[in-house]
Tab-separated table of C-alpha atoms and ligand atoms in Angstrom:
chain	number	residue	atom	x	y	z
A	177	UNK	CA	107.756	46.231	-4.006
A	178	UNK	CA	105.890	49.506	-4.662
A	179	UNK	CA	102.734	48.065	-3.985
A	180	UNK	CA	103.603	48.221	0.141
A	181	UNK	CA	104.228	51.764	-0.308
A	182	UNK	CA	101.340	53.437	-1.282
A	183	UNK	CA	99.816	55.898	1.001
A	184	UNK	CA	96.226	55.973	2.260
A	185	UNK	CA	95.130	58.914	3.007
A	186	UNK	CA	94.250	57.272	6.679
A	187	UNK	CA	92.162	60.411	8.112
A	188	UNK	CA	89.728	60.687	5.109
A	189	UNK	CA	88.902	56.709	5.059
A	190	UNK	CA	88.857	56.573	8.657
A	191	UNK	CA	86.197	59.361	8.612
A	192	UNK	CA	84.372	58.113	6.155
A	193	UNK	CA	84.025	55.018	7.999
A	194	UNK	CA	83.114	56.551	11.132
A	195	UNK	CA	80.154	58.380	8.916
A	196	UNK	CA	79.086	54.656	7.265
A	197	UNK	CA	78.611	53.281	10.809
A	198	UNK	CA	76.733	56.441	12.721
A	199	UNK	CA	74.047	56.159	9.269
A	200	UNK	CA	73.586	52.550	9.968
A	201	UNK	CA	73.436	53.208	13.607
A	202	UNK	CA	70.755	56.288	12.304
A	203	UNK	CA	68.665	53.647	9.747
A	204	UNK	CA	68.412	50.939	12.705
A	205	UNK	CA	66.858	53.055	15.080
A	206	UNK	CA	64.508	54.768	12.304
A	207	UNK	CA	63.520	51.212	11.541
A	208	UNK	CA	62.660	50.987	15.140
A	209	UNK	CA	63.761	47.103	15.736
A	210	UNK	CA	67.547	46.873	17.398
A	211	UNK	CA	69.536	44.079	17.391
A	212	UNK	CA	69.926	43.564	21.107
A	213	UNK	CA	73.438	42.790	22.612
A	214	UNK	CA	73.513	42.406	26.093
A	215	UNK	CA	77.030	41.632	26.223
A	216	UNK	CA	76.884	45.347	25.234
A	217	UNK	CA	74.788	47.575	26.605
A	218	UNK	CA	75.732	51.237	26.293
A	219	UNK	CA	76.908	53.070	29.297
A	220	UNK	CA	76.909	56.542	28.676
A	221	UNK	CA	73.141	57.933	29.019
A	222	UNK	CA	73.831	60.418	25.885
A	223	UNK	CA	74.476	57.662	23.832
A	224	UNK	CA	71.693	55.268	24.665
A	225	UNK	CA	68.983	54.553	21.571
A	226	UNK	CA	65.205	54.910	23.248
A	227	UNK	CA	64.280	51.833	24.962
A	228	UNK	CA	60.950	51.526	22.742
A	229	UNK	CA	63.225	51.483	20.097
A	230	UNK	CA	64.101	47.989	21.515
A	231	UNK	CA	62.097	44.595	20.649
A	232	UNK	CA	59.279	44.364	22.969
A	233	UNK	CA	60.376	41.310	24.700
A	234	UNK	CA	63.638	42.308	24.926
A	235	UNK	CA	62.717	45.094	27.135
A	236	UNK	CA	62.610	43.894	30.658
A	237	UNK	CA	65.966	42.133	30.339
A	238	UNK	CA	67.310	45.183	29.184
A	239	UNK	CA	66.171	46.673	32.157
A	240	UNK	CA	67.488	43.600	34.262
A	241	UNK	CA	70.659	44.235	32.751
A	242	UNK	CA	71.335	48.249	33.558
A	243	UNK	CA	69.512	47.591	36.880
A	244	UNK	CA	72.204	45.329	37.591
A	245	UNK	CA	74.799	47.563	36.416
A	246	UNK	CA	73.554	50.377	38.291
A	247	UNK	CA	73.421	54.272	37.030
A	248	UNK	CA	76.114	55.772	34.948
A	249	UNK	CA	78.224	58.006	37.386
A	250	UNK	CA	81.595	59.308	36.459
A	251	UNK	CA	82.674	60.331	39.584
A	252	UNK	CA	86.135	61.287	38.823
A	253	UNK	CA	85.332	62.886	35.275
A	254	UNK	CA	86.786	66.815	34.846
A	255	UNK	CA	83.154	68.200	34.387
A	256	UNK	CA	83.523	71.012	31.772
A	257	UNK	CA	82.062	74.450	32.966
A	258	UNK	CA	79.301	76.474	31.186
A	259	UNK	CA	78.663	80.284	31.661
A	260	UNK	CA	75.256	81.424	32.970
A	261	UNK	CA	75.043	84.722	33.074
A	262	UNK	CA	78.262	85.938	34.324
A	263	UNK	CA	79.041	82.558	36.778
A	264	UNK	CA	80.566	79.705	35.647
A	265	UNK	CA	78.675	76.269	36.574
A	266	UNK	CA	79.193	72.843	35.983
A	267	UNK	CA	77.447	69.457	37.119
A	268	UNK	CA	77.832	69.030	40.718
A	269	UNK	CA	79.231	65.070	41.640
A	270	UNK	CA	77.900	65.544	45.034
A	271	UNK	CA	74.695	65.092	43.476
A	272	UNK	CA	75.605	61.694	43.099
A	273	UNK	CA	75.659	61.272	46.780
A	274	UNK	CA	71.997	62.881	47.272
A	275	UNK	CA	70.456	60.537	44.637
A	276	UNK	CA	72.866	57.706	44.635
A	277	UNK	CA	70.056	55.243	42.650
A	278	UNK	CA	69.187	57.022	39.788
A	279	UNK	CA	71.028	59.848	38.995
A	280	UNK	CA	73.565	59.718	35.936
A	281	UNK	CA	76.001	61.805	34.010
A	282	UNK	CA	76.594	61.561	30.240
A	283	UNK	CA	80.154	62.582	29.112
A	284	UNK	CA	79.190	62.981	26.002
A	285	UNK	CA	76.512	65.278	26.457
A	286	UNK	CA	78.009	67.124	29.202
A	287	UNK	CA	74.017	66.566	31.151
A	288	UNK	CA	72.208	64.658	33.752
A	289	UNK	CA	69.568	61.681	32.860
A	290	UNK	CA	67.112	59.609	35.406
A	291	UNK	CA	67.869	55.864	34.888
A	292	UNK	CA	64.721	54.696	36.105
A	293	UNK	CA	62.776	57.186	34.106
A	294	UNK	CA	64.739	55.924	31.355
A	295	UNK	CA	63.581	52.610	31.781
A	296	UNK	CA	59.880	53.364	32.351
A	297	UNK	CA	58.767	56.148	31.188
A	298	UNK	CA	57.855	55.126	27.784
A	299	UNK	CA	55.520	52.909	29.228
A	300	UNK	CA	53.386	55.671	31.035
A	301	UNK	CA	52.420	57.387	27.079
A	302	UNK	CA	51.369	60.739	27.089
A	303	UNK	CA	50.810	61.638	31.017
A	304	UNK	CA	54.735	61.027	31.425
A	305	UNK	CA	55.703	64.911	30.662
A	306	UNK	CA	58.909	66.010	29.212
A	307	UNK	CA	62.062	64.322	27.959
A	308	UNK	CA	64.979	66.149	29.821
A	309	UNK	CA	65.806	63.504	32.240
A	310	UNK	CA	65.351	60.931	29.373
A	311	UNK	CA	66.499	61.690	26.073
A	312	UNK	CA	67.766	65.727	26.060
A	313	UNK	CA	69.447	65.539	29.006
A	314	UNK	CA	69.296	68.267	31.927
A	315	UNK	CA	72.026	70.922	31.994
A	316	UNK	CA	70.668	73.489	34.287
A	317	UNK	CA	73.138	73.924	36.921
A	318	UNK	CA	72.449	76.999	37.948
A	319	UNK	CA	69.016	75.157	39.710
A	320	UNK	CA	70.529	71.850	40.064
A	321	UNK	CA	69.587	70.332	43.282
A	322	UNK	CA	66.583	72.073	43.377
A	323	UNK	CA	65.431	71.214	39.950
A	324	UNK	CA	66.790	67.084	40.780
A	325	UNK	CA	64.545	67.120	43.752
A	326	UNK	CA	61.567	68.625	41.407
A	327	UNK	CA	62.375	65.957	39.261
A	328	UNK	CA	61.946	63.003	42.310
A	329	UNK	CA	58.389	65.033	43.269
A	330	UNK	CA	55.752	63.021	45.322
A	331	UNK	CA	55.200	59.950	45.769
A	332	UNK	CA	52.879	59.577	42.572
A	333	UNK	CA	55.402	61.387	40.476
A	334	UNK	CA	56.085	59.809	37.628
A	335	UNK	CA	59.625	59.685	38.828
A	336	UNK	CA	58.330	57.106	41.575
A	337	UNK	CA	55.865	55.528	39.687
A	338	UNK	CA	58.950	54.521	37.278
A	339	UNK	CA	61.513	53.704	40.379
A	340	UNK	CA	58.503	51.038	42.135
A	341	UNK	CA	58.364	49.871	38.741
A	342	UNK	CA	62.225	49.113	38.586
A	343	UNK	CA	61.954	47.254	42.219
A	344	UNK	CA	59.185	45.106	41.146
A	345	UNK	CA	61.049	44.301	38.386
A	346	UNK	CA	64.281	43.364	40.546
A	347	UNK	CA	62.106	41.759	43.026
A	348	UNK	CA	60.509	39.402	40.173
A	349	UNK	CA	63.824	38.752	38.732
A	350	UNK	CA	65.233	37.668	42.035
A	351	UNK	CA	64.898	34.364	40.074
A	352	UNK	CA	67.933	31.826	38.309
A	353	UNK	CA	68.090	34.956	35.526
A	354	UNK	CA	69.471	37.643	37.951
A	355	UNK	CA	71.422	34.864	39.674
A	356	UNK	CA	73.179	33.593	36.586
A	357	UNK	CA	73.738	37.621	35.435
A	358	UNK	CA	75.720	37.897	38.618
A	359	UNK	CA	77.222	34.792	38.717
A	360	UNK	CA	78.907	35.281	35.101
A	361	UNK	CA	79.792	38.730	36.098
A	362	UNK	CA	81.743	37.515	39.165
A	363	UNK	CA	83.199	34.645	36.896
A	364	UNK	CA	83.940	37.312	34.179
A	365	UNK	CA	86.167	39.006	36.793
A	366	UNK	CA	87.646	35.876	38.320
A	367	UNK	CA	88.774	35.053	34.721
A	368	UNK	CA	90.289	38.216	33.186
A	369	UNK	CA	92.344	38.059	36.961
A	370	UNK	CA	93.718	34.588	36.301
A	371	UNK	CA	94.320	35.727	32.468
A	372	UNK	CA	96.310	38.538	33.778
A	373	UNK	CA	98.458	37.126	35.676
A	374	UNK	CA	99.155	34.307	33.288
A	375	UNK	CA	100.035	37.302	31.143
A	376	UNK	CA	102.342	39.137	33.339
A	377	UNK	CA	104.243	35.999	34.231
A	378	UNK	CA	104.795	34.981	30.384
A	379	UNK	CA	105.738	39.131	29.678
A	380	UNK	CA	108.618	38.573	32.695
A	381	UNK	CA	110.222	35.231	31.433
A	382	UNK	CA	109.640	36.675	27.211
A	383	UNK	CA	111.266	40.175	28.845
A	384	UNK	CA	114.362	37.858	30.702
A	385	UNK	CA	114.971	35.672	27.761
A	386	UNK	CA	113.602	32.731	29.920
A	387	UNK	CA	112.358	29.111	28.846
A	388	UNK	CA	108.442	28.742	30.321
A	389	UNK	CA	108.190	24.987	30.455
A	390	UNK	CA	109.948	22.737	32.863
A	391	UNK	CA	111.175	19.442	32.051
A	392	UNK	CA	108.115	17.638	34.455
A	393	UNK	CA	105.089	19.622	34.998
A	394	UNK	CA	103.521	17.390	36.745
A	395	UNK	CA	102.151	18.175	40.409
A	396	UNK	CA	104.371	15.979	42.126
A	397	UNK	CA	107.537	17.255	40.352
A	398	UNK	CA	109.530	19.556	42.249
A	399	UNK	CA	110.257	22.340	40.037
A	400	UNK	CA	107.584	22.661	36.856
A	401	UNK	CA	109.387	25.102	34.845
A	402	UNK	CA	109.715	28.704	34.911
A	403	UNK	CA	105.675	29.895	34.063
A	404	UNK	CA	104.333	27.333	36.951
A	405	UNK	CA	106.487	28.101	39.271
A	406	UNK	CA	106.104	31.833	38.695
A	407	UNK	CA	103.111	32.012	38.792
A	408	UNK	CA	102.526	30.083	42.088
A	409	UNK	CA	104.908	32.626	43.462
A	410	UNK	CA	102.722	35.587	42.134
A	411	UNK	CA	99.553	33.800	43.810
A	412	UNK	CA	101.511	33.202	47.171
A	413	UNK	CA	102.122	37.042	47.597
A	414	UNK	CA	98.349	37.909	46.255
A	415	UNK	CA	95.388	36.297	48.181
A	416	UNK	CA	93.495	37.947	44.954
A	417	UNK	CA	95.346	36.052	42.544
A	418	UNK	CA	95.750	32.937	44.843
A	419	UNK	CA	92.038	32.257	44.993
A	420	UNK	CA	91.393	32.262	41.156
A	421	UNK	CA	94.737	30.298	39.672
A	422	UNK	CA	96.318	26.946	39.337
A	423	UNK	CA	94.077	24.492	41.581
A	424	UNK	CA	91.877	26.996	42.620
A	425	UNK	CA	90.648	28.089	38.813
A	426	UNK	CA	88.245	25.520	36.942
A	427	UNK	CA	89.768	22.119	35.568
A	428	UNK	CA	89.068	23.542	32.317
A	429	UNK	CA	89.960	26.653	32.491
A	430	UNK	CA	93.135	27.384	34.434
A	431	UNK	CA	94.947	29.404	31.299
A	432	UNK	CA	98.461	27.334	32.108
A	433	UNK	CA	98.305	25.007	29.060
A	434	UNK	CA	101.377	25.322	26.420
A	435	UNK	CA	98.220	26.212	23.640
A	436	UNK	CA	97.576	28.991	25.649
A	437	UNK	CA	101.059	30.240	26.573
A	438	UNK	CA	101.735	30.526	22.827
A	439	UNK	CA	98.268	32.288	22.199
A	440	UNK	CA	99.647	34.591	24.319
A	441	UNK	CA	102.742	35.153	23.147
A	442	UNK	CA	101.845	35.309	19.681
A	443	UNK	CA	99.294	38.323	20.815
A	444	UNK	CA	102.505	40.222	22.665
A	445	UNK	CA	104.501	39.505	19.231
A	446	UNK	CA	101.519	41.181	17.074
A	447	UNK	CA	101.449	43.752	20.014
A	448	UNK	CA	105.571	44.139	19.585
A	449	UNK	CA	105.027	44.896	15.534
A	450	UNK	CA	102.394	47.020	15.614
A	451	UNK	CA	104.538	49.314	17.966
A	452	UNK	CA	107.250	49.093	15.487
A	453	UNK	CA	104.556	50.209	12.723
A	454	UNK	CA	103.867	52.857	14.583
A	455	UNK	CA	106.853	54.151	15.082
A	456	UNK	CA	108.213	53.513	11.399
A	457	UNK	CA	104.954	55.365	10.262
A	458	UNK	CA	104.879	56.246	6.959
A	459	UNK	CA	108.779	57.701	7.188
A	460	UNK	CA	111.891	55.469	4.872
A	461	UNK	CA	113.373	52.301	6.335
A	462	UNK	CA	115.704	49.771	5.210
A	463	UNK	CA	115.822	46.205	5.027
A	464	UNK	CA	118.416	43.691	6.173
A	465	UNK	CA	118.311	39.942	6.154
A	466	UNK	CA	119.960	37.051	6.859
A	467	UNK	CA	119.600	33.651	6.750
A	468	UNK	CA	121.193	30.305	7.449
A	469	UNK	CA	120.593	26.609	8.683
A	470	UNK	CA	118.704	25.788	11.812
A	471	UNK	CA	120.064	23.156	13.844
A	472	UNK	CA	117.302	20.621	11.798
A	473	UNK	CA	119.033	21.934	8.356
A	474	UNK	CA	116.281	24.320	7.632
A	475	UNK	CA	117.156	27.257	6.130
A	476	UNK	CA	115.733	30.468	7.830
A	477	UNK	CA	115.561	33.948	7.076
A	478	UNK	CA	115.899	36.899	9.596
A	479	UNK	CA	114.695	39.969	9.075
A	480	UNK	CA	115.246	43.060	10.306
A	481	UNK	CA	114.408	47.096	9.714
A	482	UNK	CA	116.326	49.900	10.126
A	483	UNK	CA	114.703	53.374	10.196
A	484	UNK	CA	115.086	57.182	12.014
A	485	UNK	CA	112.332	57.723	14.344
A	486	UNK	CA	110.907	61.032	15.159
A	487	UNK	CA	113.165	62.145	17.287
A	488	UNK	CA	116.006	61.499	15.052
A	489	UNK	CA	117.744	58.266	16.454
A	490	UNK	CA	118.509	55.162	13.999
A	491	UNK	CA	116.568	52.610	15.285
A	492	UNK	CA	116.941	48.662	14.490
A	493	UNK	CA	114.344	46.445	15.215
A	494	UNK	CA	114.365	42.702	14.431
A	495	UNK	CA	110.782	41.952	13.001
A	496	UNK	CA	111.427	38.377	12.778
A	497	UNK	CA	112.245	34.827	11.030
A	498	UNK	CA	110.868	33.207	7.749
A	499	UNK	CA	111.668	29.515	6.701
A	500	UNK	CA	112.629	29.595	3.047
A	501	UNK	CA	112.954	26.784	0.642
A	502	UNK	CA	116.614	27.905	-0.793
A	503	UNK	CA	118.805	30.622	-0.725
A	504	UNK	CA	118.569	32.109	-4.170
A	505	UNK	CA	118.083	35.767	-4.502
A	506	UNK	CA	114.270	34.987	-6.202
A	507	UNK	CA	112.771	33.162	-2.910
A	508	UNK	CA	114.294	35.457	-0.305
A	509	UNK	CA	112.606	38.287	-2.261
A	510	UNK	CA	109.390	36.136	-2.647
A	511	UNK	CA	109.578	35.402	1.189
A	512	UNK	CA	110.179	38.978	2.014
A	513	UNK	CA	107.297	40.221	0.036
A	514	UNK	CA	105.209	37.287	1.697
A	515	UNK	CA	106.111	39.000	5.083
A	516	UNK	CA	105.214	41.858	4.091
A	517	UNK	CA	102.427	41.525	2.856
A	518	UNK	CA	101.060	39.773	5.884
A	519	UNK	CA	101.884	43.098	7.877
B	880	ZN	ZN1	63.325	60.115	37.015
């Protein structure tokens, strides 16, 4: 059994990971080609790789695509202070109010960027100045508004020059593209509601002890089981919910079917262990099991953990069942090593 007891030393692997993927991340944009995700674009200006680092016809749907999201502002992030001179300053979210269209925030850089100069500048070459609003970042509260509404400058700035560029670019897309971006964003939304409340119904009866299916599901059957009839209540008491579930979601799509209840259990049951993991962390535990005859004659194995946690309490914690071939002392131990090595 020793071989599910040796210790990783977690925080040196885990760096060393981290460092692996930030020098692939480093290669890719030296190579100057990145794969483009759309699914996942990143948010945070700081973090963003150039947009000329991007495949040329990738570019305007990139665009498309944070256009649609609109700029990067973390209104209700605890901006950290810096010291200039003898007066502390910090980014001003008010600013976000004076140039609601363009203006972003990194968090990770603790500075201000220019979406649309973001988007176009690399387009205008040399002429197009520096990169503070681009690729540094500006931090120079002390100025700030003043320095923002530098930044905008006339209406040939290149500031404007890049922000007519991002409306004819909207205005072009106004086409099935956009559309369909907006449509599968509002269908994204409409589906991770109907998935949560599937989810929060199944968590209630699993919580209760509760059975989910009824003995006729059908629509003209007066009581469908627990999960249907939940979660018709939950959609009677939310117009949110009400609109997206049962015979208001897509025929294929409607995240009721016994599949998917057990998809989601099984997740809340993976969920369940890894929160006993955790708990156990790398402290002693031991093992009890049990088994007998299911009411079909097979013979099952239960087992179950018994540990101190960290605040000093002897915890038990039933992990779960195994079906065995025979009781002999060899396959419960092959069975329990099975289990464990699964987890
Ligand atoms: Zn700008």
């Amino acid at each position: 059994m020793d071989k599910f007891f040796k210790k990783l030393p977690i925080s040196e692997s885990a760096l060393k990971k981290k460092r692996i993927c930030q020098d692939d991340l480093k290669s890719n944009s030296k190579r100057g080609l990145i794969e483009t995700n759309l699914d996942n674009i990143i948010a945070d200006p700081g973090l963003r790789v150039r947009l000329s680092d991007y495949n040329v016809n990738d570019r305007d749907e990139i665009r498309r695509k944070y256009l649609l999201k609109g700029p990067c502002q973390p209104r209700h992030h605890q901006f950290p202070q810096t010291m200039f001179g003898n007066t502390p300053r910090r980014f001003n979210y008010a600013w976000f109010e004076q140039f609601p269209s363009w203006l972003e925030y990194s968090i990770a850089k603790d500075a201000a960027f220019c979406i649309f100069c973001y988007l176009f500048k690399p387009e205008m070459g040399q002429q197009s100045g520096g990169d503070s609003f681009t690729v540094d970042g500006f931090r120079n509260w002390k100025d700030g508004l003043s320095r923002l509404r530098e930044h905008v400058g006339g209406p040939n700035s290149i500031h404007n020059q890049a922000a007519v560029m991002c409306t004819n670019l909207m205005k072009s897309g106004q086409h099935i593209e956009v559309q369909f971006l907006k449509q599968s964003d509002l269908a994204r939304q409409e589906h991770k509601t109907r998935l949560t409340a599937s989810v929060d119904c199944i968590r209630f009866l699993i919580h209760q002890g509760l059975a989910l299916r009824g003995n006729d599901e059908s629509d003209s059957s007066t009581n469908r089981g627990n999960f249907l009839e939940l979660l018709r209540f939950l959609g009677d008491h939310n117009e949110e919910v009400k609109k997206v579930i049962l015979h208001n979601a897509p025929e294929n799509n409607k995240l009721t079917a016994p599949e998917i209840q057990k998809d989601i259990i099984n997740a809340m049951a993976v969920e369940t262990l890894n929160c006993i993991k955790m708990d156990i962390g790398d402290a002693f535990f031991s093992i009890l099991i049990d088994e007998s005859r299911d009411i079909s004659t097979k013979e099952q194995m239960a087992i179950t953990l018994w540990y101190v946690n960290s605040e000093g309490q002897v915890i038990e914690r039933f992990l779960g069942i195994m079906h065995i071939m025979d009781t002999s002392a060899h396959s419960l131990k092959a069975a329990l090593e099975e289990f464990f090595l699964y987890h």
